[in-house]
PDB file of C-alpha atoms in Angstrom:
ATOM      1  CA  MET A  27     110.220 152.705 149.410  1.00 78.00           C
ATOM      2  CA  PRO A  28     110.801 151.496 145.797  1.00 84.00           C
ATOM      3  CA  ILE A  29     112.456 153.729 143.463  1.00 88.00           C
ATOM      4  CA  PRO A  30     109.982 155.170 140.923  1.00 92.00           C
ATOM      5  CA  LEU A  31     110.632 153.758 137.361  1.00 96.00           C
ATOM      6  CA  ASP A  32     109.301 155.057 134.048  1.00 96.00           C
ATOM      7  CA  ARG A  33     108.745 153.166 130.863  1.00 95.00           C
ATOM      8  CA  ALA A  34     112.232 153.903 129.728  1.00 96.00           C
ATOM      9  CA  ASP A  35     113.863 152.740 132.951  1.00 97.00           C
ATOM     10  CA  LYS A  36     111.788 149.541 132.958  1.00 97.00           C
ATOM     11  CA  ALA A  37     112.791 148.779 129.185  1.00 97.00           C
ATOM     12  CA  LEU A  38     116.484 149.260 130.323  1.00 98.00           C
ATOM     13  CA  LEU A  39     116.278 146.985 133.149  1.00 98.00           C
ATOM     14  CA  ASN A  40     114.396 144.454 131.121  1.00 96.00           C
ATOM     15  CA  ALA A  41     117.085 144.654 128.355  1.00 97.00           C
ATOM     16  CA  LEU A  42     119.970 144.397 130.904  1.00 97.00           C
ATOM     17  CA  GLN A  43     118.477 141.434 132.689  1.00 96.00           C
ATOM     18  CA  SER A  44     118.239 139.513 129.291  1.00 94.00           C
ATOM     19  CA  ASN A  45     121.976 140.474 128.197  1.00 95.00           C
ATOM     20  CA  ALA A  46     124.043 142.676 130.598  1.00 96.00           C
ATOM     21  CA  ARG A  47     126.662 142.814 127.902  1.00 96.00           C
ATOM     22  CA  LEU A  48     124.994 145.090 125.521  1.00 97.00           C
ATOM     23  CA  THR A  49     126.938 148.147 124.831  1.00 97.00           C
ATOM     24  CA  VAL A  50     125.248 151.544 125.382  1.00 97.00           C
ATOM     25  CA  ALA A  51     124.584 152.025 121.748  1.00 97.00           C
ATOM     26  CA  GLU A  52     122.859 148.497 121.423  1.00 98.00           C
ATOM     27  CA  LEU A  53     120.844 149.178 124.776  1.00 98.00           C
ATOM     28  CA  ALA A  54     120.009 152.785 123.445  1.00 98.00           C
ATOM     29  CA  GLU A  55     118.547 151.168 120.254  1.00 97.00           C
ATOM     30  CA  ARG A  56     116.728 148.541 121.891  1.00 96.00           C
ATOM     31  CA  VAL A  57     114.969 150.965 124.254  1.00 96.00           C
ATOM     32  CA  SER A  58     114.640 153.883 121.772  1.00 96.00           C
ATOM     33  CA  LEU A  59     116.713 156.361 123.358  1.00 97.00           C
ATOM     34  CA  THR A  60     120.105 158.229 122.173  1.00 97.00           C
ATOM     35  CA  THR A  61     123.218 156.882 123.844  1.00 97.00           C
ATOM     36  CA  SER A  62     123.864 159.894 126.244  1.00 97.00           C
ATOM     37  CA  PRO A  63     120.387 159.745 127.969  1.00 97.00           C
ATOM     38  CA  CYS A  64     120.543 155.916 127.984  1.00 98.00           C
ATOM     39  CA  TRP A  65     124.072 156.102 129.691  1.00 98.00           C
ATOM     40  CA  ARG A  66     122.804 158.577 132.232  1.00 98.00           C
ATOM     41  CA  ARG A  67     119.770 156.523 133.043  1.00 98.00           C
ATOM     42  CA  VAL A  68     121.895 153.269 133.545  1.00 98.00           C
ATOM     43  CA  ARG A  69     124.304 155.171 135.669  1.00 98.00           C
ATOM     44  CA  ASN A  70     121.463 156.491 137.921  1.00 97.00           C
ATOM     45  CA  LEU A  71     119.833 153.074 138.199  1.00 97.00           C
ATOM     46  CA  GLU A  72     123.304 151.960 139.359  1.00 97.00           C
ATOM     47  CA  GLU A  73     123.902 154.629 141.661  1.00 97.00           C
ATOM     48  CA  SER A  74     120.370 154.405 143.262  1.00 96.00           C
ATOM     49  CA  GLY A  75     121.012 150.561 144.027  1.00 96.00           C
ATOM     50  CA  VAL A  76     118.356 149.186 141.604  1.00 97.00           C
ATOM     51  CA  ILE A  77     121.173 147.797 139.573  1.00 98.00           C
ATOM     52  CA  SER A  78     123.486 146.305 142.063  1.00 96.00           C
ATOM     53  CA  GLY A  79     126.063 144.762 139.784  1.00 96.00           C
ATOM     54  CA  TYR A  80     126.668 142.564 136.720  1.00 96.00           C
ATOM     55  CA  GLN A  81     127.618 138.997 136.815  1.00 93.00           C
ATOM     56  CA  ALA A  82     128.314 136.225 134.290  1.00 93.00           C
ATOM     57  CA  ILE A  83     126.128 133.087 134.539  1.00 92.00           C
ATOM     58  CA  LEU A  84     128.082 130.092 134.997  1.00 94.00           C
ATOM     59  CA  SER A  85     126.895 126.402 134.124  1.00 95.00           C
ATOM     60  CA  PRO A  86     127.375 124.245 137.156  1.00 96.00           C
ATOM     61  CA  LYS A  87     127.340 121.232 135.039  1.00 95.00           C
ATOM     62  CA  ALA A  88     129.988 122.538 132.635  1.00 97.00           C
ATOM     63  CA  LEU A  89     132.033 122.979 135.690  1.00 98.00           C
ATOM     64  CA  GLY A  90     131.820 119.515 136.982  1.00 98.00           C
ATOM     65  CA  TYR A  91     128.959 120.098 139.537  1.00 98.00           C
ATOM     66  CA  GLY A  92     126.383 117.444 138.938  1.00 98.00           C
ATOM     67  CA  VAL A  93     124.417 117.883 142.005  1.00 98.00           C
ATOM     68  CA  THR A  94     122.471 120.915 143.408  1.00 98.00           C
ATOM     69  CA  ALA A  95     121.277 120.400 146.847  1.00 98.00           C
ATOM     70  CA  PHE A  96     118.860 122.719 149.099  1.00 98.00           C
ATOM     71  CA  VAL A  97     119.872 122.326 152.643  1.00 98.00           C
ATOM     72  CA  SER A  98     117.632 123.558 155.487  1.00 98.00           C
ATOM     73  CA  ILE A  99     119.574 124.158 158.806  1.00 98.00           C
ATOM     74  CA  MET A 100     117.971 124.486 162.306  1.00 97.00           C
ATOM     75  CA  MET A 101     120.174 126.302 164.927  1.00 96.00           C
ATOM     76  CA  GLU A 102     120.364 125.271 168.371  1.00 95.00           C
ATOM     77  CA  SER A 103     120.508 129.040 169.653  1.00 90.00           C
ATOM     78  CA  HIS A 104     119.217 132.175 168.002  1.00 88.00           C
ATOM     79  CA  THR A 105     121.319 134.785 169.710  1.00 90.00           C
ATOM     80  CA  GLN A 106     122.330 137.649 167.527  1.00 91.00           C
ATOM     81  CA  GLU A 107     126.070 137.085 168.047  1.00 92.00           C
ATOM     82  CA  ILE A 108     125.656 133.090 167.049  1.00 91.00           C
ATOM     83  CA  ALA A 109     123.595 134.171 163.877  1.00 90.00           C
ATOM     84  CA  ARG A 110     126.239 136.846 162.700  1.00 92.00           C
ATOM     85  CA  ALA A 111     129.189 134.396 163.297  1.00 92.00           C
ATOM     86  CA  PHE A 112     127.347 131.486 161.545  1.00 94.00           C
ATOM     87  CA  GLU A 113     126.331 133.810 158.619  1.00 95.00           C
ATOM     88  CA  GLN A 114     129.939 135.081 158.259  1.00 95.00           C
ATOM     89  CA  ARG A 115     131.297 131.354 158.197  1.00 95.00           C
ATOM     90  CA  LEU A 116     128.734 130.511 155.387  1.00 96.00           C
ATOM     91  CA  LEU A 117     130.009 133.322 153.303  1.00 96.00           C
ATOM     92  CA  GLU A 118     133.487 131.628 153.286  1.00 97.00           C
ATOM     93  CA  ILE A 119     132.231 128.265 151.802  1.00 98.00           C
ATOM     94  CA  PRO A 120     132.450 128.476 148.067  1.00 98.00           C
ATOM     95  CA  GLU A 121     130.099 125.530 147.477  1.00 98.00           C
ATOM     96  CA  ILE A 122     127.240 127.450 149.110  1.00 98.00           C
ATOM     97  CA  VAL A 123     126.118 129.371 146.051  1.00 97.00           C
ATOM     98  CA  ALA A 124     122.929 131.079 147.744  1.00 97.00           C
ATOM     99  CA  CYS A 125     121.930 131.366 151.286  1.00 97.00           C
ATOM    100  CA  HIS A 126     118.621 132.747 152.988  1.00 97.00           C
ATOM    101  CA  ASN A 127     117.696 133.126 156.606  1.00 95.00           C
ATOM    102  CA  VAL A 128     114.063 132.115 156.574  1.00 97.00           C
ATOM    103  CA  SER A 129     111.012 131.641 158.781  1.00 96.00           C
ATOM    104  CA  GLY A 130     109.427 128.390 159.630  1.00 96.00           C
ATOM    105  CA  ARG A 131     110.882 125.250 161.094  1.00 96.00           C
ATOM    106  CA  TYR A 132     114.410 125.965 159.735  1.00 97.00           C
ATOM    107  CA  ASP A 133     116.452 129.019 160.134  1.00 96.00           C
ATOM    108  CA  PHE A 134     118.589 128.867 156.951  1.00 97.00           C
ATOM    109  CA  LEU A 135     118.031 127.583 153.466  1.00 98.00           C
ATOM    110  CA  LEU A 136     121.159 126.904 151.415  1.00 98.00           C
ATOM    111  CA  GLU A 137     121.771 126.048 147.747  1.00 98.00           C
ATOM    112  CA  VAL A 138     124.834 124.029 147.471  1.00 98.00           C
ATOM    113  CA  VAL A 139     126.679 122.571 144.395  1.00 98.00           C
ATOM    114  CA  ALA A 140     128.884 119.337 144.452  1.00 98.00           C
ATOM    115  CA  ARG A 141     130.527 117.051 141.937  1.00 98.00           C
ATOM    116  CA  ASP A 142     128.269 114.153 142.840  1.00 98.00           C
ATOM    117  CA  LEU A 143     126.212 112.622 145.685  1.00 98.00           C
ATOM    118  CA  GLU A 144     129.280 111.189 147.448  1.00 98.00           C
ATOM    119  CA  SER A 145     131.140 114.511 147.426  1.00 98.00           C
ATOM    120  CA  PHE A 146     127.857 116.253 148.706  1.00 98.00           C
ATOM    121  CA  GLY A 147     127.910 113.586 151.595  1.00 98.00           C
ATOM    122  CA  GLU A 148     131.533 114.466 152.284  1.00 98.00           C
ATOM    123  CA  PHE A 149     130.560 118.113 152.286  1.00 98.00           C
ATOM    124  CA  ALA A 150     127.547 117.631 154.655  1.00 98.00           C
ATOM    125  CA  ARG A 151     129.461 115.655 157.207  1.00 97.00           C
ATOM    126  CA  GLU A 152     132.827 117.528 157.213  1.00 97.00           C
ATOM    127  CA  VAL A 153     131.599 121.024 156.788  1.00 97.00           C
ATOM    128  CA  LEU A 154     127.923 121.696 157.403  1.00 97.00           C
ATOM    129  CA  GLN A 155     127.709 119.436 160.412  1.00 96.00           C
ATOM    130  CA  THR A 156     130.687 120.911 162.051  1.00 94.00           C
ATOM    131  CA  LEU A 157     129.278 124.458 161.863  1.00 94.00           C
ATOM    132  CA  PRO A 158     128.688 125.920 165.251  1.00 87.00           C
ATOM    133  CA  CYS A 159     125.321 125.566 167.010  1.00 93.00           C
ATOM    134  CA  VAL A 160     123.778 123.523 164.163  1.00 95.00           C
ATOM    135  CA  LYS A 161     121.115 121.345 165.575  1.00 96.00           C
ATOM    136  CA  GLU A 162     119.507 119.716 162.472  1.00 97.00           C
ATOM    137  CA  ILE A 163     120.244 119.523 158.740  1.00 97.00           C
ATOM    138  CA  TYR A 164     117.707 118.540 156.044  1.00 98.00           C
ATOM    139  CA  SER A 165     118.827 118.129 152.410  1.00 98.00           C
ATOM    140  CA  SER A 166     116.790 117.885 149.068  1.00 98.00           C
ATOM    141  CA  PHE A 167     118.213 117.434 145.850  1.00 98.00           C
ATOM    142  CA  SER A 168     117.202 119.168 142.418  1.00 98.00           C
ATOM    143  CA  TYR A 169     116.258 116.756 139.535  1.00 97.00           C
ATOM    144  CA  LYS A 170     116.662 119.743 137.252  1.00 94.00           C
ATOM    145  CA  SER A 171     116.514 123.475 137.104  1.00 93.00           C
ATOM    146  CA  VAL A 172     113.166 124.602 135.636  1.00 94.00           C
ATOM    147  CA  ARG A 173     113.876 128.209 135.749  1.00 91.00           C
ATOM    148  CA  PRO A 174     117.611 128.799 135.876  1.00 86.00           C
ATOM    149  CA  LEU A 175     117.923 132.528 135.332  1.00 87.00           C
ATOM    150  CA  ARG A 176     116.981 134.982 138.240  1.00 88.00           C
ATOM    151  CA  VAL A 177     114.721 137.576 136.553  1.00 92.00           C
ATOM    152  CA  ILE A 178     113.341 140.177 138.930  1.00 93.00           C
ATOM    153  CA  PRO A 179     109.739 141.299 137.752  1.00 94.00           C
ATOM    154  CA  LEU A 180     109.469 145.103 137.452  1.00 93.00           C
ATOM    155  CA  PRO A 181     106.755 146.749 139.465  1.00 90.00           C
ATOM    156  CA  ASP A 182     103.616 148.217 137.309  1.00 83.00           C
TER     157      ASP A 182
END
């Protein structure tokens, strides 16, 4: 069940999605609240799980990652035990920056960063293909990121 949000909550969430480094005073001014109610609302949004954390957005390119690949993985077996072990192993691999268990032909969709195509190839051979119960791997490469920031739309 979604948490009910009023106009002020939505304004706070929109402002924080744009810039999570705003001070409470700056945030309060943007959403037309005083600082104490603003701080309480943000704390309530955090405690209710609507705001699940704050994170710096890093540039893969500036850090030397010239390749972003989307890797679809089909599993040989679909037991709960194997899926949990596989998911736990994926969490240990830093090059995997996002992972979804998906419907359709493939079981998992990974977003992977690599320095270049050669290093991605090594990663695919030495890491992905050696994961337990992997039956098939299919990779697609990003030409460019059209929408690099993840902004969640707020319900009406």
